[in-house]
Structure formats: C-alpha cells, structure tokens
C-alpha cells in the first residue's frame, strides 16, 4: 500500500477506535512477533530515545509511528524496567502537540537533574513548501511519571548548517557543565557533530563542531552519543550514505564510533583513531547508551534501518530493539556483552560435547524457535566451523568462521522470506583466532550473535517459517565443540 503524506501525518486520534483495533488484530496475527525483544504494539518503531536510569528504574522511550509500518508522525513511546529484561508498557511518553514539533517528536536523550528526568528531543516541523525546520526541545518527567513540556524550543538551528540538525545528546562533563551534541549536515552536505554548553540545562550557548579528523564521511551524522571509559573518549554516531569498503558499510546507513583522548569541550578537539563499525549484521542503527547505578555503560540499538522495507509491513508493524549490551573497552575497541540479567530468561538447559571431523551434526534436544545457544569451538583446523539454525526444508541461517580467509560470516540467503536483497545476503568481518565462542540469541524473527564475548556482533532480522526449528554444528576440518542451549 502506498502511504500518502496526509495518511503519514495523522495522529492516533485521527483514526476511529475500530480502525485502530483492526490494526492491532492484524499485528497480533503476525507469525513474526518477537518473544523477548521490545517491539511496537502497532506501526513502526525506530531509534531508542531517552535511555536512562531514574527513580529506581530503567526508562526507555522509542520513536513510534502508531498507524502503520512507515516513517510518519513520530511519538516517543515509553517502557520501563527494573532489570532491563522485563519491560512494562507505560504508553505514549511524548506526543506531538506544539507548533515546534508539528511533524514529529524526533530522537533525543534523557539526563537526571534534581530528581527529575530531563528529556531532550528534536521538534521536527515542515512549512507549507515542505521545508524542514528543526528545533531542540525539552520535556521533564517527575517521579510520578508525569511529563511536562517546556513551551518553547531551547535551541534553534545556527547558521552554516542545513535543515538536517537533530538528535540532541546531553551529558554532564567533569567540569560540571552540560554539553549538548547535535547531529548535523554542514553546507557542503557533509556530516558533523555540533555542540552547545549550558550551566542549567535550559540556557544553551553554541560552542562549535567536535573537531574530528573524520570529516566528509557520509552526508549526515545522525544520533551522536559520547561517553568515557577507562579515561578514553568514545564518540558514537551514524554516518548516512557511506560507500561500501571491503566488508564494511553494506547497510546504506551505518553506525560506528571513534575512540580517542577525552574530548576537550573547551575547544572541541578530539584526537582519535579509526572509525569502527559497531555491528556487523544486516540490521542495526541509531544505538544509544546510558550509565546505570552499577556504573555499567549499556547500549541498546534499533534492529532496523532507515529507508528499507520490512517483511512485517504487510502485518501492520515494523522493527524492534536489540538486547541491551554492556560496553567494555579493550585495546581501543568496544566489546558488546549481553547484559548478565538476560540469564534470567534461560529455561531447560541442555549441553553437549563433541569432536567434529568433516561433518555437520545435529544433537538430541538442540532445536527451537526462540533460545540462547552458546558454542565453544577449540583447536580448530581446516576450512570452516560454524552453526546452522532455524533449519527446515530449504531454510537455514548459517554463521561460520572461515579459517582460510580469517573471517566471520553470516549468510541469510536461505533464512526464510527474503528481505532487502539489494544489500546482499552475506555479511562478513575479519577475525584471527583458533578458539571461538559464539553466543547466539534467536528470537522469532531475528538473531543476535556475539563472538568472543562481544568482540564482534551480528544483528539481523530473519524470517523463517515456524517449522524451521533445526540446529546443527559443523566443521569442514576439525573442531572440539562444547555447546549449551536454553529455551527462552
Ligand atoms: C534516525 C532518525 C533520527 C531522527 C529519527 C526520526 O533513525 O532519522 O535522525 O531523529 O530517526 O524518527
């Protein structure tokens, strides 16, 4: 179905109760609804927003268009959790009601001050010629969950940038001041990050651009984030439109980071290394991080991409979140470790040990549609070792290590209903090891694969039929394997 502009910019109350219930019913019948990932009850979910720990709970908001699987008038939807595993539905968080957000409450962050949660977001507007005018705005949540808006934008777009100016990330620096990082496109149509300074979170002064050496890569940098780990500064952002380069950047829009010395917010200087892609799979974008009360830096991302269709569009919804991942910095690289709390989902453990010699083997009890599977491969030699899962007649998703090429490979060519074929069916990345731990979370229609405790991660949607439940472990060569799995 083609969506007209008018249909995309309707509010939830613009359709009848019956129409909305019919949509809910269509979504509920979809065979691809996830079991343990955050997903929209109807319509389209995209970026995580306002991810924070406040008043004894984790809060997560997300970009939501309620009325169908398209990018229309965006709301912030709110979910909350005590453990990052079981999420409670808190309903609409911020809805577009004011002139400065007439075309959507776009992405932003949360920061706690004076026992209230400050939620910064971009008010997206369009004029009668459909020209975009972005504003950076603030809503404040109190400890009863009431959200009030400040009735004027706090930041207008400065000279020197196009109307792509959005996604405020607000943080408190060691010097006691607040900084607001905003994703921007400069007049040469190159992506960058602009930042502002404030003493009180209300009055903001324009500083300058973060002075990275990575200018000119991508036409727009969306969703900037910045944090410090082990005395290093990490700038995370999503450059749009990078050209593929070897195994990198095959998703059209990409997400990655720079690690360097801490940013000097007095002058914007940031000395850093290479840009590193965060996730190697087919579906990952717009991640956001927060620090919790245990001092962990936790990331959650959007399992989806801008501008691509989703197999579930026909069922009235699209996309979901990734699992929360704890970030650790090792050798100037971010490792993403599935948070410990996820172990509470594990049911019915089974375990095997085997020696594989040129074989592809199934094991008693190793099957399912939603589960966690950990495979440890040791003393590997030969050509390939790996796992096939969601196997059925003519279907399988294959993840393996190619010892000759020294590459990890995810192949979703036979993963079920095809999707986004224009970006190919294989994703790869380099790794040089003789020992491998694959930790694989399979939900109804997605997979997250963590290699060697988060050194590399592959996040992808897959659309197998519910009969495709098989798992096999293979070695084209030799491997000692020990595996354990749990239903979820
Ligand atoms: C990234 C993004 C953001 C924007 C939001 C709108 O996916 O385009 O830049 O704020 O989504 O939904």
Coordinates of C-alpha atoms in Angstrom, one line a residue, residues 26-329:
X26 CA -3.6 -7.7 12.2
X27 CA -0.4 -7.2 14.1
X28 CA -1.3 -9.8 16.7
X29 CA -1.8 -12.4 14.0
X30 CA 1.7 -11.8 12.5
X31 CA 3.8 -15.0 12.8
X32 CA 7.0 -12.9 13.2
X33 CA 6.2 -11.2 16.5
X34 CA 9.2 -11.4 18.8
X35 CA 9.2 -13.1 22.2
X36 CA 11.8 -11.2 24.2
X37 CA 12.7 -8.1 22.3
X38 CA 10.9 -4.7 22.6
X39 CA 8.6 -4.2 19.7
X40 CA 5.8 -1.8 18.8
X41 CA 2.2 -2.9 19.5
X42 CA 1.3 -1.4 16.1
X43 CA 3.1 0.6 13.5
X44 CA 6.8 1.4 13.2
X45 CA 9.4 1.6 15.9
X46 CA 12.8 3.2 15.2
X47 CA 15.5 4.8 17.4
X48 CA 15.8 4.2 21.1
X49 CA 15.4 7.6 22.9
X50 CA 15.8 8.9 26.5
X51 CA 17.5 5.7 27.7
X52 CA 18.2 6.3 31.4
X53 CA 18.1 5.1 34.9
X54 CA 15.8 7.2 37.0
X55 CA 13.9 6.8 40.2
X56 CA 14.9 3.1 40.7
X57 CA 14.0 2.0 37.1
X58 CA 15.4 1.9 33.7
X59 CA 13.5 4.0 31.2
X60 CA 13.5 3.6 27.5
X61 CA 11.5 5.6 25.0
X62 CA 11.4 4.9 21.3
X63 CA 10.5 6.6 18.0
X64 CA 7.0 5.4 17.2
X65 CA 4.5 5.9 14.4
X66 CA 1.4 4.2 15.6
X67 CA -0.7 3.9 12.5
X68 CA 1.3 1.7 10.2
X69 CA 4.8 0.4 9.2
X70 CA 6.0 3.7 7.7
X71 CA 8.0 6.7 8.9
X72 CA 5.1 9.1 9.7
X73 CA 4.3 11.5 12.5
X74 CA 6.6 10.3 15.3
X75 CA 5.8 10.0 19.0
X76 CA 8.0 8.9 21.9
X77 CA 6.7 5.6 23.3
X78 CA 7.7 4.7 26.9
X79 CA 8.6 1.4 28.5
X80 CA 10.3 0.9 31.9
X81 CA 12.0 -1.9 33.7
X82 CA 13.7 -2.9 37.0
X83 CA 16.1 -5.4 35.3
X84 CA 16.4 -4.4 31.6
X85 CA 14.7 -7.8 30.8
X86 CA 11.1 -7.5 31.8
X87 CA 9.6 -4.2 30.4
X88 CA 6.4 -2.6 31.5
X89 CA 4.3 -0.7 29.0
X90 CA 3.9 3.0 30.1
X91 CA 2.1 4.2 27.0
X92 CA 2.8 7.3 24.9
X93 CA 5.7 9.3 26.5
X94 CA 5.8 12.5 24.4
X95 CA 3.2 13.3 21.7
X96 CA 3.4 16.0 19.0
X97 CA 1.1 18.8 20.2
X98 CA 3.0 22.0 19.7
X99 CA 4.0 24.2 16.7
X100 CA 7.7 23.4 17.2
X101 CA 7.1 19.6 16.8
X102 CA 4.2 19.7 14.3
X103 CA 5.8 17.0 12.2
X104 CA 7.1 14.7 14.8
X105 CA 8.8 14.4 18.2
X106 CA 12.2 13.1 16.9
X107 CA 15.1 11.4 18.7
X108 CA 16.9 12.6 21.8
X109 CA 18.3 11.7 25.3
X110 CA 17.5 11.7 28.9
X111 CA 19.5 13.1 31.8
X112 CA 18.6 13.2 35.5
X113 CA 18.8 16.5 37.4
X114 CA 17.2 17.5 40.8
X115 CA 15.4 14.2 40.9
X116 CA 13.6 14.8 37.6
X117 CA 14.3 13.2 34.2
X118 CA 15.1 15.8 31.5
X119 CA 14.2 14.6 28.1
X120 CA 15.8 16.4 25.2
X121 CA 14.4 15.8 21.7
X122 CA 14.2 17.3 18.2
X123 CA 10.9 19.0 17.3
X124 CA 10.5 18.3 13.6
X125 CA 8.4 20.8 11.6
X126 CA 7.7 21.3 7.9
X127 CA 6.4 24.6 6.4
X128 CA 3.9 24.8 3.6
X129 CA 6.6 24.2 1.0
X130 CA 7.6 21.0 2.9
X131 CA 10.9 22.6 4.0
X132 CA 12.1 21.2 7.4
X133 CA 12.7 23.4 10.4
X134 CA 14.2 21.5 13.3
X135 CA 14.1 22.7 17.0
X136 CA 15.8 21.2 20.0
X137 CA 13.2 20.9 22.8
X138 CA 12.8 19.7 26.4
X139 CA 10.2 17.8 28.3
X140 CA 10.6 16.9 32.0
X141 CA 9.4 13.8 33.8
X142 CA 8.7 13.8 37.5
X143 CA 8.9 10.9 39.9
X144 CA 5.3 10.1 39.3
X145 CA 5.9 9.7 35.6
X146 CA 4.1 12.9 34.6
X147 CA 5.8 14.6 31.7
X148 CA 5.5 18.3 31.1
X149 CA 6.9 20.2 28.1
X150 CA 8.9 23.5 28.2
X151 CA 6.7 25.6 25.9
X152 CA 9.5 26.9 23.6
X153 CA 12.4 25.4 21.8
X154 CA 15.7 25.7 23.6
X155 CA 18.0 25.7 20.6
X156 CA 17.3 27.0 17.1
X157 CA 19.4 25.9 14.1
X158 CA 22.5 28.1 13.8
X159 CA 23.9 29.5 10.5
X160 CA 26.2 27.2 8.5
X161 CA 24.1 24.0 8.6
X162 CA 21.3 22.6 6.5
X163 CA 17.9 21.6 8.0
X164 CA 19.4 18.2 8.9
X165 CA 20.1 19.2 12.5
X166 CA 18.8 16.8 15.1
X167 CA 19.1 14.2 17.8
X168 CA 20.5 16.0 20.9
X169 CA 22.7 14.0 23.3
X170 CA 23.0 15.8 26.6
X171 CA 25.7 14.9 29.1
X172 CA 27.4 16.3 32.2
X173 CA 31.2 16.8 31.9
X174 CA 33.8 16.5 34.6
X175 CA 34.0 20.4 34.6
X176 CA 30.4 20.5 35.9
X177 CA 29.0 21.9 32.7
X178 CA 26.4 20.3 30.5
X179 CA 27.0 19.7 26.8
X180 CA 24.5 19.0 24.1
X181 CA 25.8 17.2 21.0
X182 CA 23.7 17.5 17.9
X183 CA 23.9 15.5 14.6
X184 CA 24.2 17.9 11.6
X185 CA 24.9 18.4 8.0
X186 CA 27.1 21.3 7.0
X187 CA 26.7 23.5 4.0
X188 CA 29.0 21.2 1.9
X189 CA 26.5 18.4 2.7
X190 CA 28.9 16.5 4.9
X191 CA 28.0 15.0 8.3
X192 CA 29.3 16.5 11.6
X193 CA 28.5 17.0 15.3
X194 CA 27.8 20.5 16.7
X195 CA 27.8 21.1 20.4
X196 CA 26.4 23.6 22.9
X197 CA 27.2 24.4 26.5
X198 CA 24.9 25.1 29.5
X199 CA 25.1 25.6 33.3
X200 CA 21.4 24.8 33.9
X201 CA 20.1 22.6 31.1
X202 CA 17.8 25.4 30.0
X203 CA 20.1 28.1 28.6
X204 CA 22.4 26.9 25.9
X205 CA 25.4 28.6 24.2
X206 CA 26.7 27.4 20.8
X207 CA 30.3 26.3 21.0
X208 CA 31.4 24.7 17.8
X209 CA 31.8 21.4 15.9
X210 CA 33.6 18.4 17.5
X211 CA 36.9 18.6 15.7
X212 CA 37.2 15.1 14.3
X213 CA 39.6 14.0 11.6
X214 CA 36.8 12.0 10.1
X215 CA 35.1 14.8 8.2
X216 CA 33.5 14.2 4.9
X217 CA 32.4 10.7 5.5
X218 CA 28.6 10.4 5.0
X219 CA 26.2 13.2 4.1
X220 CA 24.7 13.4 7.6
X221 CA 25.6 12.1 11.1
X222 CA 22.6 11.0 13.0
X223 CA 22.2 10.2 16.6
X224 CA 25.5 11.2 18.2
X225 CA 26.5 9.8 21.6
X226 CA 29.5 10.4 23.7
X227 CA 30.9 8.7 26.9
X228 CA 34.1 7.9 28.6
X229 CA 35.5 4.5 29.5
X230 CA 39.0 3.9 31.0
X231 CA 40.0 7.5 30.5
X232 CA 39.2 7.4 26.8
X233 CA 36.6 9.3 25.0
X234 CA 34.2 7.5 22.7
X235 CA 32.1 9.3 20.1
X236 CA 29.4 7.2 18.5
X237 CA 27.3 8.3 15.6
X238 CA 25.5 7.1 12.4
X239 CA 27.0 8.4 9.2
X240 CA 24.5 8.1 6.4
X241 CA 25.4 7.0 2.9
X242 CA 28.9 5.6 3.4
X243 CA 30.0 3.7 0.3
X244 CA 30.8 0.0 1.0
X245 CA 34.5 -0.6 1.6
X246 CA 35.6 -4.2 1.7
X247 CA 33.4 -6.0 4.2
X248 CA 32.3 -2.7 5.8
X249 CA 29.3 -0.4 5.4
X250 CA 27.0 -2.6 3.4
X251 CA 23.7 -1.3 5.0
X252 CA 23.3 2.0 3.3
X253 CA 23.3 3.9 6.6
X254 CA 25.8 2.8 9.2
X255 CA 26.6 3.0 12.8
X256 CA 30.1 3.2 14.4
X257 CA 32.5 5.0 16.7
X258 CA 35.8 6.8 17.2
X259 CA 37.9 6.1 20.3
X260 CA 40.5 8.7 21.4
X261 CA 41.6 11.0 24.2
X262 CA 38.7 12.6 26.0
X263 CA 37.1 15.4 24.0
X264 CA 38.3 18.8 25.1
X265 CA 34.9 20.6 25.4
X266 CA 36.7 24.0 25.7
X267 CA 37.9 23.9 22.1
X268 CA 36.2 20.8 20.6
X269 CA 39.5 19.0 20.0
X270 CA 39.2 15.2 19.7
X271 CA 42.2 13.1 18.9
X272 CA 41.1 9.7 17.8
X273 CA 41.7 6.6 15.8
X274 CA 39.9 4.8 13.0
X275 CA 36.1 4.8 12.6
X276 CA 34.9 1.3 13.6
X277 CA 31.6 -0.2 12.6
X278 CA 29.7 -1.3 15.8
X279 CA 27.7 -4.2 14.5
X280 CA 28.4 -6.5 11.5
X281 CA 24.9 -7.7 10.8
X282 CA 22.2 -6.6 8.4
X283 CA 20.0 -4.6 10.8
X284 CA 21.5 -2.2 13.3
X285 CA 21.2 1.6 13.7
X286 CA 20.8 4.6 16.0
X287 CA 22.2 3.0 19.2
X288 CA 22.0 4.9 22.4
X289 CA 24.0 4.4 25.7
X290 CA 23.5 5.2 29.3
X291 CA 25.3 4.6 32.6
X292 CA 23.4 2.7 35.2
X293 CA 23.6 2.8 39.0
X294 CA 26.1 -0.1 38.9
X295 CA 28.4 2.0 36.8
X296 CA 27.8 0.0 33.7
X297 CA 27.7 1.6 30.2
X298 CA 24.8 0.0 28.5
X299 CA 23.9 0.2 24.8
X300 CA 20.6 -0.5 23.1
X301 CA 20.1 -0.2 19.4
X302 CA 17.4 -0.2 16.8
X303 CA 17.3 -3.6 14.9
X304 CA 16.3 -1.9 11.7
X305 CA 17.5 0.7 9.2
X306 CA 16.1 3.9 7.7
X307 CA 14.7 3.6 4.3
X308 CA 14.3 -0.2 4.0
X309 CA 11.1 -2.2 3.8
X310 CA 10.4 -4.8 6.4
X311 CA 8.8 -8.2 5.8
X312 CA 6.2 -7.5 8.5
X313 CA 5.0 -4.3 6.8
X314 CA 2.1 -6.3 5.5
X315 CA 1.1 -7.2 9.1
X316 CA 1.0 -3.5 10.1
X317 CA 4.2 -3.2 12.1
X318 CA 7.9 -2.9 11.6
X319 CA 11.2 -3.3 13.6
X320 CA 12.2 -3.9 17.2
X321 CA 15.0 -3.1 19.6
X322 CA 18.2 -5.1 20.2
X323 CA 19.0 -6.7 23.5
X324 CA 20.8 -4.4 26.0
X325 CA 24.6 -4.8 25.8
X326 CA 27.2 -3.8 28.3
X327 CA 30.1 -1.9 26.7
X328 CA 33.7 -2.6 27.6
X329 CA 36.8 -1.0 26.1

